[in-house]
mmCIF file of C-alpha atoms in Angstrom:
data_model
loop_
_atom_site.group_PDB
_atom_site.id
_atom_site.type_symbol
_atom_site.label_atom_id
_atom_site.label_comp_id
_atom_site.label_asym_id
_atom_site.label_seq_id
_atom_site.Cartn_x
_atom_site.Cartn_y
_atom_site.Cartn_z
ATOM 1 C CA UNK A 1 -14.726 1.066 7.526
ATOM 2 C CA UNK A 2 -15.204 3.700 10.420
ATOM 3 C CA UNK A 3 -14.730 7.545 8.966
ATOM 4 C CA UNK A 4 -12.923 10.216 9.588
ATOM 5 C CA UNK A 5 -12.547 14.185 10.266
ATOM 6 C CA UNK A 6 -10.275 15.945 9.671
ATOM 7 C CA UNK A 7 -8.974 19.924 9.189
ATOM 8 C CA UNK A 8 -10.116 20.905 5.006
ATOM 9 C CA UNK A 9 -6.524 22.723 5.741
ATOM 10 C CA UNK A 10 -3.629 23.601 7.851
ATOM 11 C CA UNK A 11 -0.165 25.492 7.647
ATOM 12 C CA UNK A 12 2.782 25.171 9.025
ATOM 13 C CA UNK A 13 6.543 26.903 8.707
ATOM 14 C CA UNK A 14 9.215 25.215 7.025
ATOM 15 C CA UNK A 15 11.573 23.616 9.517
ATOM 16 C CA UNK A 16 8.624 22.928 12.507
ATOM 17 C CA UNK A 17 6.966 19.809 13.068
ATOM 18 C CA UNK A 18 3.803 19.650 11.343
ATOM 19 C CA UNK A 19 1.020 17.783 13.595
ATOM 20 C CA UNK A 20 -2.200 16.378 11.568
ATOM 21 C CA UNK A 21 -4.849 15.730 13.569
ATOM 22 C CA UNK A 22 -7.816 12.744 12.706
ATOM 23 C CA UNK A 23 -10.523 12.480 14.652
ATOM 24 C CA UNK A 24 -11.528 8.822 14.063
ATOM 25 C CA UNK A 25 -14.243 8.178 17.049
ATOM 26 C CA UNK A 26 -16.012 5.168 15.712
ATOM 27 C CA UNK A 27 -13.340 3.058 15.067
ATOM 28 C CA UNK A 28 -13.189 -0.194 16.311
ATOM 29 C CA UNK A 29 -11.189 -2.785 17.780
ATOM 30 C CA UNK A 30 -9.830 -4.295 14.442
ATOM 31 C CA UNK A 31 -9.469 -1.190 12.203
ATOM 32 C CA UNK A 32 -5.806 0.481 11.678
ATOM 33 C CA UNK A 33 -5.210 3.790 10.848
ATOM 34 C CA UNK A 34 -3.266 4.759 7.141
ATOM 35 C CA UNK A 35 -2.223 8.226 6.268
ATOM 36 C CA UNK A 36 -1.372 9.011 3.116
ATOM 37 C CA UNK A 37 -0.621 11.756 1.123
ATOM 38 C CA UNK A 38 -1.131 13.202 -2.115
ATOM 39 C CA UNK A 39 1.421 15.931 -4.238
ATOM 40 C CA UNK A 40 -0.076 18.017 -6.646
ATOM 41 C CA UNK A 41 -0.548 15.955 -9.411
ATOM 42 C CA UNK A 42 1.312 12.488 -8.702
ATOM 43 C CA UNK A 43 -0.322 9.740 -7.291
ATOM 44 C CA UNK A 44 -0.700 9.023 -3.448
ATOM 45 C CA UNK A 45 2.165 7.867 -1.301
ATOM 46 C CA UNK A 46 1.986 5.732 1.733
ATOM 47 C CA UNK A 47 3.523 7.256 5.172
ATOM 48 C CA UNK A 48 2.355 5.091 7.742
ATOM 49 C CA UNK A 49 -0.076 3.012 9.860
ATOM 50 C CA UNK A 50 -1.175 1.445 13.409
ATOM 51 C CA UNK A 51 -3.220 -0.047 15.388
ATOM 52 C CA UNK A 52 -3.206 1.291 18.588
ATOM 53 C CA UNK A 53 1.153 1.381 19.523
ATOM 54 C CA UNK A 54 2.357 5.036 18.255
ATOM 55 C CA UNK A 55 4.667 4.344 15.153
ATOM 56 C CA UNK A 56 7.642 6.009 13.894
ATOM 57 C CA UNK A 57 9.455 5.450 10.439
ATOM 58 C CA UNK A 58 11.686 7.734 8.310
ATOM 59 C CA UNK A 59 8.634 9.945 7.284
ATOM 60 C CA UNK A 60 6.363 10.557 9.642
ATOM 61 C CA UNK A 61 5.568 9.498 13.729
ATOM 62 C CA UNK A 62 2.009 8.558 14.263
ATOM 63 C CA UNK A 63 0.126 8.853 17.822
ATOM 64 C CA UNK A 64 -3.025 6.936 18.658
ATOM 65 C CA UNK A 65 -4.979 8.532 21.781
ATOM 66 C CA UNK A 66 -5.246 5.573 24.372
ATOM 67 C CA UNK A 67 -9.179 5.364 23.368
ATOM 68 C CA UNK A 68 -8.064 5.320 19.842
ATOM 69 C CA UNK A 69 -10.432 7.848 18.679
ATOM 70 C CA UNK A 70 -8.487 10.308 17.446
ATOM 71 C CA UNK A 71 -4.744 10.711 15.938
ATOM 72 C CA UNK A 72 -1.854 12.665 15.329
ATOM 73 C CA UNK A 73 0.329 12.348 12.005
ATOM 74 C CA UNK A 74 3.843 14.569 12.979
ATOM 75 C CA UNK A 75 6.141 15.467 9.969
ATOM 76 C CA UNK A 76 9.018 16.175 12.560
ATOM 77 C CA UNK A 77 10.979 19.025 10.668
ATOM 78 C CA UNK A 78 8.568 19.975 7.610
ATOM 79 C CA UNK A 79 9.929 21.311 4.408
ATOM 80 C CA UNK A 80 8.430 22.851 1.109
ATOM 81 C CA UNK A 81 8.108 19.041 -0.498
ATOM 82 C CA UNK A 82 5.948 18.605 2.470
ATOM 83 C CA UNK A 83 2.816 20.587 0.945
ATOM 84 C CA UNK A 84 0.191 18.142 -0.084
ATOM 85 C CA UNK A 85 -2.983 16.735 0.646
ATOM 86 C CA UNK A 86 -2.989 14.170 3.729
ATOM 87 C CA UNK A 87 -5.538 11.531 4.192
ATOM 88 C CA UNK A 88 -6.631 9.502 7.339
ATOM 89 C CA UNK A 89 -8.097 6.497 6.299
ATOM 90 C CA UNK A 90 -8.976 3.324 8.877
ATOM 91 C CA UNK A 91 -9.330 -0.269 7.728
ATOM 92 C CA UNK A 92 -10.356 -3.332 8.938
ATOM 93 C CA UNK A 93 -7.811 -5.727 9.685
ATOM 94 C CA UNK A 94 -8.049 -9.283 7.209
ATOM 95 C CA UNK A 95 -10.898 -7.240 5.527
ATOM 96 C CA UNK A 96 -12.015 -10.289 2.485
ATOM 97 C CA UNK A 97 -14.520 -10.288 -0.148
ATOM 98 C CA UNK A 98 -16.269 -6.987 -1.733
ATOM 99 C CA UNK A 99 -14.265 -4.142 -2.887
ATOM 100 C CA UNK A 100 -11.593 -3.887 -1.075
ATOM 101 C CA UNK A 101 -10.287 -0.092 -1.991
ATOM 102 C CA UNK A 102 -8.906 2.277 0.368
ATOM 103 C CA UNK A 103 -11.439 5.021 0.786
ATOM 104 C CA UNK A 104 -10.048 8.453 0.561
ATOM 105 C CA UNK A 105 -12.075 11.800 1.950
ATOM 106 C CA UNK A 106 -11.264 14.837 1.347
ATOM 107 C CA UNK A 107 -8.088 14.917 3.523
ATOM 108 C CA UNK A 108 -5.961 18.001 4.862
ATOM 109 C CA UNK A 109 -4.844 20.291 2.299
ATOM 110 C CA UNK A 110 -1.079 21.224 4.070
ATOM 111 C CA UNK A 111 0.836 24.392 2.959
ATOM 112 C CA UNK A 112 4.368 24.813 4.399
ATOM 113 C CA UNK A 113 5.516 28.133 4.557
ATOM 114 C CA UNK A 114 8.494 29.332 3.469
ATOM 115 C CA UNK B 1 9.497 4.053 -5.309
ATOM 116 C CA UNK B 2 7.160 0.837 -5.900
ATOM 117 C CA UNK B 3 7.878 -0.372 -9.112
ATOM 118 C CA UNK B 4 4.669 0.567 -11.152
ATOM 119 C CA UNK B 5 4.325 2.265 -14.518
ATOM 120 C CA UNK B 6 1.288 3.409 -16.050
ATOM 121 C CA UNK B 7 0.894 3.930 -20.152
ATOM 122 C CA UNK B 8 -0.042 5.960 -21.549
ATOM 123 C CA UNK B 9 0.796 9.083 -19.487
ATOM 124 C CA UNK B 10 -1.491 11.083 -21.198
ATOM 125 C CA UNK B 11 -4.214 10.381 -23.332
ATOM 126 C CA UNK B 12 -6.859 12.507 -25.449
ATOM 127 C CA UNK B 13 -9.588 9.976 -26.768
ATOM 128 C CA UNK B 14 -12.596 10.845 -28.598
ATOM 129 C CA UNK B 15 -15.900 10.091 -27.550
ATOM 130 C CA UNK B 16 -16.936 6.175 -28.613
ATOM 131 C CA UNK B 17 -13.515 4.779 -28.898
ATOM 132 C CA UNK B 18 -12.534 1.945 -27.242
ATOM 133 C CA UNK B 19 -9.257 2.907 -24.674
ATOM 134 C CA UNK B 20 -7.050 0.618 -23.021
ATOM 135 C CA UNK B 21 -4.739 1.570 -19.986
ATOM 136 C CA UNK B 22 -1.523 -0.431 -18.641
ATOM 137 C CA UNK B 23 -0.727 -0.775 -15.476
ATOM 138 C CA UNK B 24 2.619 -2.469 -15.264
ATOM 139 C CA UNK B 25 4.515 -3.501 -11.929
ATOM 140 C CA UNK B 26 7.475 -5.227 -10.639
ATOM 141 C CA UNK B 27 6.856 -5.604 -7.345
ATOM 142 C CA UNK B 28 4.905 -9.039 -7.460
ATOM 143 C CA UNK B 29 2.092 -8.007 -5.473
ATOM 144 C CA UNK B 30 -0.853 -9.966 -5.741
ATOM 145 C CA UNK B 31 -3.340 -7.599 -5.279
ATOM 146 C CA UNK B 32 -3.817 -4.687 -7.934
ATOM 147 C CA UNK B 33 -6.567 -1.552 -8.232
ATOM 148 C CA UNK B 34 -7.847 0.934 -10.750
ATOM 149 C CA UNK B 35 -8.740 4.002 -9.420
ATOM 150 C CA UNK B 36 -10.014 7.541 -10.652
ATOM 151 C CA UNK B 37 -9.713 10.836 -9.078
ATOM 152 C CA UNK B 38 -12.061 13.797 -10.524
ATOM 153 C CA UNK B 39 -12.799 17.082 -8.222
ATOM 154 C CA UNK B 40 -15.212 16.892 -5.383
ATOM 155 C CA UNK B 41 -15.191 13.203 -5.440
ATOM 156 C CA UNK B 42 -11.622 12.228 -4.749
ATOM 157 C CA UNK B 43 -10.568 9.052 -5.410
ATOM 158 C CA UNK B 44 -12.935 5.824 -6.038
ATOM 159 C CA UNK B 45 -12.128 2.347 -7.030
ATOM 160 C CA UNK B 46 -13.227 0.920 -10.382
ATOM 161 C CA UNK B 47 -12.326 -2.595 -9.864
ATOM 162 C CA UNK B 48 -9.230 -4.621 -8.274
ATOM 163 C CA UNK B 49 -7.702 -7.779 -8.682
ATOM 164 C CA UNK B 50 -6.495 -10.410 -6.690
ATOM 165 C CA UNK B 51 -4.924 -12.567 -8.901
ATOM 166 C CA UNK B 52 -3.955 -13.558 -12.308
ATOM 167 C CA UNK B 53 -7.575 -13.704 -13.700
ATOM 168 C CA UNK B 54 -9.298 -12.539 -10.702
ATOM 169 C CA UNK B 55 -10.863 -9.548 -10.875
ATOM 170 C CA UNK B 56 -13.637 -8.064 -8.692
ATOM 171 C CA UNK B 57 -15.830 -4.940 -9.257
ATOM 172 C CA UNK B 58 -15.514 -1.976 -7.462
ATOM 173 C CA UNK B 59 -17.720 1.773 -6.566
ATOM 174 C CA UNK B 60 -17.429 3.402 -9.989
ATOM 175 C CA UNK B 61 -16.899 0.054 -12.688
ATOM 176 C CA UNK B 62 -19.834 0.619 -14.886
ATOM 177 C CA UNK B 63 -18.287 1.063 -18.602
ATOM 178 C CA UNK B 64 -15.075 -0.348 -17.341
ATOM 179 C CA UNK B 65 -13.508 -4.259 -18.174
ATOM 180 C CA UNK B 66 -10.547 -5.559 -16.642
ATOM 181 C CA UNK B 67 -7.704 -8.279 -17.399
ATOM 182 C CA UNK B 68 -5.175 -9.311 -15.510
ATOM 183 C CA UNK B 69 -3.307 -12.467 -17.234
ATOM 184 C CA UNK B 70 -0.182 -12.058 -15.585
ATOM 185 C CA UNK B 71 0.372 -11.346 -12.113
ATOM 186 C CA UNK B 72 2.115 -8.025 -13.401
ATOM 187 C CA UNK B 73 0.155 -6.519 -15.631
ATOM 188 C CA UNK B 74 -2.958 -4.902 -14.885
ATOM 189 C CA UNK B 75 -5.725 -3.763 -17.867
ATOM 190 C CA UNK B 76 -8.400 -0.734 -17.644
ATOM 191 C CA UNK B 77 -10.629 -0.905 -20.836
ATOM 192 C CA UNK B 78 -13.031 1.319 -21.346
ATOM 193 C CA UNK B 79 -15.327 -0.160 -23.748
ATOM 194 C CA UNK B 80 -16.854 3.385 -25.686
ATOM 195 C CA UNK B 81 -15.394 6.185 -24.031
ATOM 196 C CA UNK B 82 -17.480 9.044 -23.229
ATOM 197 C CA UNK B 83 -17.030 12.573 -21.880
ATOM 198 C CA UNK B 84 -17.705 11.014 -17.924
ATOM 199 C CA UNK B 85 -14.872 9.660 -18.335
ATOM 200 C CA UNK B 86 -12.812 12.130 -18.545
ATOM 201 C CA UNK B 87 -10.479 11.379 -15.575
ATOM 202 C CA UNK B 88 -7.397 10.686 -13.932
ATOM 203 C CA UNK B 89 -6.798 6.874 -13.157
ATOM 204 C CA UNK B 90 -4.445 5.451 -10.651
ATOM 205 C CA UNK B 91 -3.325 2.122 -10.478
ATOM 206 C CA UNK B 92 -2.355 0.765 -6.923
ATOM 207 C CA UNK B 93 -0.775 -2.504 -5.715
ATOM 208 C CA UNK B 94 -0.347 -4.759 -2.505
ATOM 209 C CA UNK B 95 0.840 -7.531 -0.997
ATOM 210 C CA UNK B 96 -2.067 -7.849 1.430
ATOM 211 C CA UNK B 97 -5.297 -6.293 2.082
ATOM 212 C CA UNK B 98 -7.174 -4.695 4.574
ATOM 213 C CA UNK B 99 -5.411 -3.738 7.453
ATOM 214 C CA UNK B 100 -2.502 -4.503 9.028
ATOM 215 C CA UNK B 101 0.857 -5.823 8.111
ATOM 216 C CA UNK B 102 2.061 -5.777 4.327
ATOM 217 C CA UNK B 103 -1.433 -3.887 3.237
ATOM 218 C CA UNK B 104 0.101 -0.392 2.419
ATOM 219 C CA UNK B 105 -0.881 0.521 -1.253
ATOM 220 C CA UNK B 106 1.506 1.835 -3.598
ATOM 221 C CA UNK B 107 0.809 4.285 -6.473
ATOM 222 C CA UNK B 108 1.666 4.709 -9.740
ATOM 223 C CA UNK B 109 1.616 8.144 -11.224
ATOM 224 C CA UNK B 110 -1.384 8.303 -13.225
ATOM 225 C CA UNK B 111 -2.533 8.235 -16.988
ATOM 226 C CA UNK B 112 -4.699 11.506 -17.597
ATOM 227 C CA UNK B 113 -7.715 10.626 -19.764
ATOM 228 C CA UNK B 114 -9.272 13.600 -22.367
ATOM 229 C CA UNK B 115 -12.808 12.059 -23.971
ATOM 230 C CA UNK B 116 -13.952 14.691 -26.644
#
């Protein structure tokens, strides 16, 4: 799977949209792109993924640059439940045999601001 | 929320015992993980399963067994448990794998592990 880079942390004021940014230039034609996100002290939650279409869902909107080499994660109207760690992870599509685990970095350690 | 339950919650174990953990979902995913999550390393996979009975190895599995004889329930054994063990383990399930559609992983909320 292709890595990652992303800010060690970011902040953002409660109410604004909160904008992630991954930096995922080795990625190839077959890997999607997960965020996820980690509470203090529960385990990780699922927001979203894509491929290379921007995606929207209840949580979160994702944006994939045309060359797909970087992305965006936007938390349209952030609020204090928001602060966690997010992780950009990419993963091959039909990916069989081996380990198959999701490999988590370090992620972006977001604090919103009352 | 995913339907997964971990137990025990918490656990303080000391140092030689055997220690099983449950992982326990309702979902009906095939595919189920162990994970453990320790500062500066995040999270790494022990081993995962892909079916009732089949189990695989994964990053970090040395000193860990697994069982899986229903397609709900999910076993981490740690043979003799020892201080580097000392952890938090997630267990994670999902329909597919890899990427695309139905692969998202779900999380249970995590049995913290004390080996004295």
């Amino acid at each position: 799977d292709a890595k990652t880079t992303q800010p060690p942390s970011m902040d953002c004021a409660e109410g604004r949209a909160a904008n992630l940014p991954c930096n995922h230039s080795t990625i190839s034609g077959n890997e999607y792109v997960y965020w996820y996100r980690q509470i203090h002290s529960q385990g990780p939650q699922y927001i979203i993924h894509g491929l290379k279409n921007n995606e929207t869902n209840e949580m979160a909107s994702l944006i994939i640059t045309e060359d797909r080499k970087s992305s965006t994660l936007i938390l349209p109207h952030a609020t204090l439940r928001d602060t966690a760690v997010y992780y950009c992870i990419v993963r091959v599509a039909g990916a069989g045999g081996g380990a198959d685990g999701l490999t988590f970095g370090k992620g972006t350690h977001l604090i919103i601001q009352p | 929320d995913a339907g997964i339950t971990q137990s025990p919650r918490h656990k303080v174990t000391e140092t030689g015992t055997p220690v099983t953990l449950r992982c326990h979902q309702t979902e009906n995913h095939r595919y189920m993980y162990w994970y453990r999550q320790d500062p500066g390393h995040g999270l790494r996979l022990i081993h995962y399963s892909y079916g009732v009975k089949d189990t695989d190895k994964g990053e970090v599995s040395d000193g860990y067994s697994v069982s899986r004889s229903k397609t709900e329930d999910f076993l981490l054994t740690l043979e003799s448990a020892t201080s580097s063990q000392t952890s938090v383990y997630f267990c994670a399930i999902s329909r597919s794998f890899g990427g695309g559609e139905n692969t998202e992983a779900f999380f249970g909320q995590g049995t913290r592990l004390t080996v004295v």
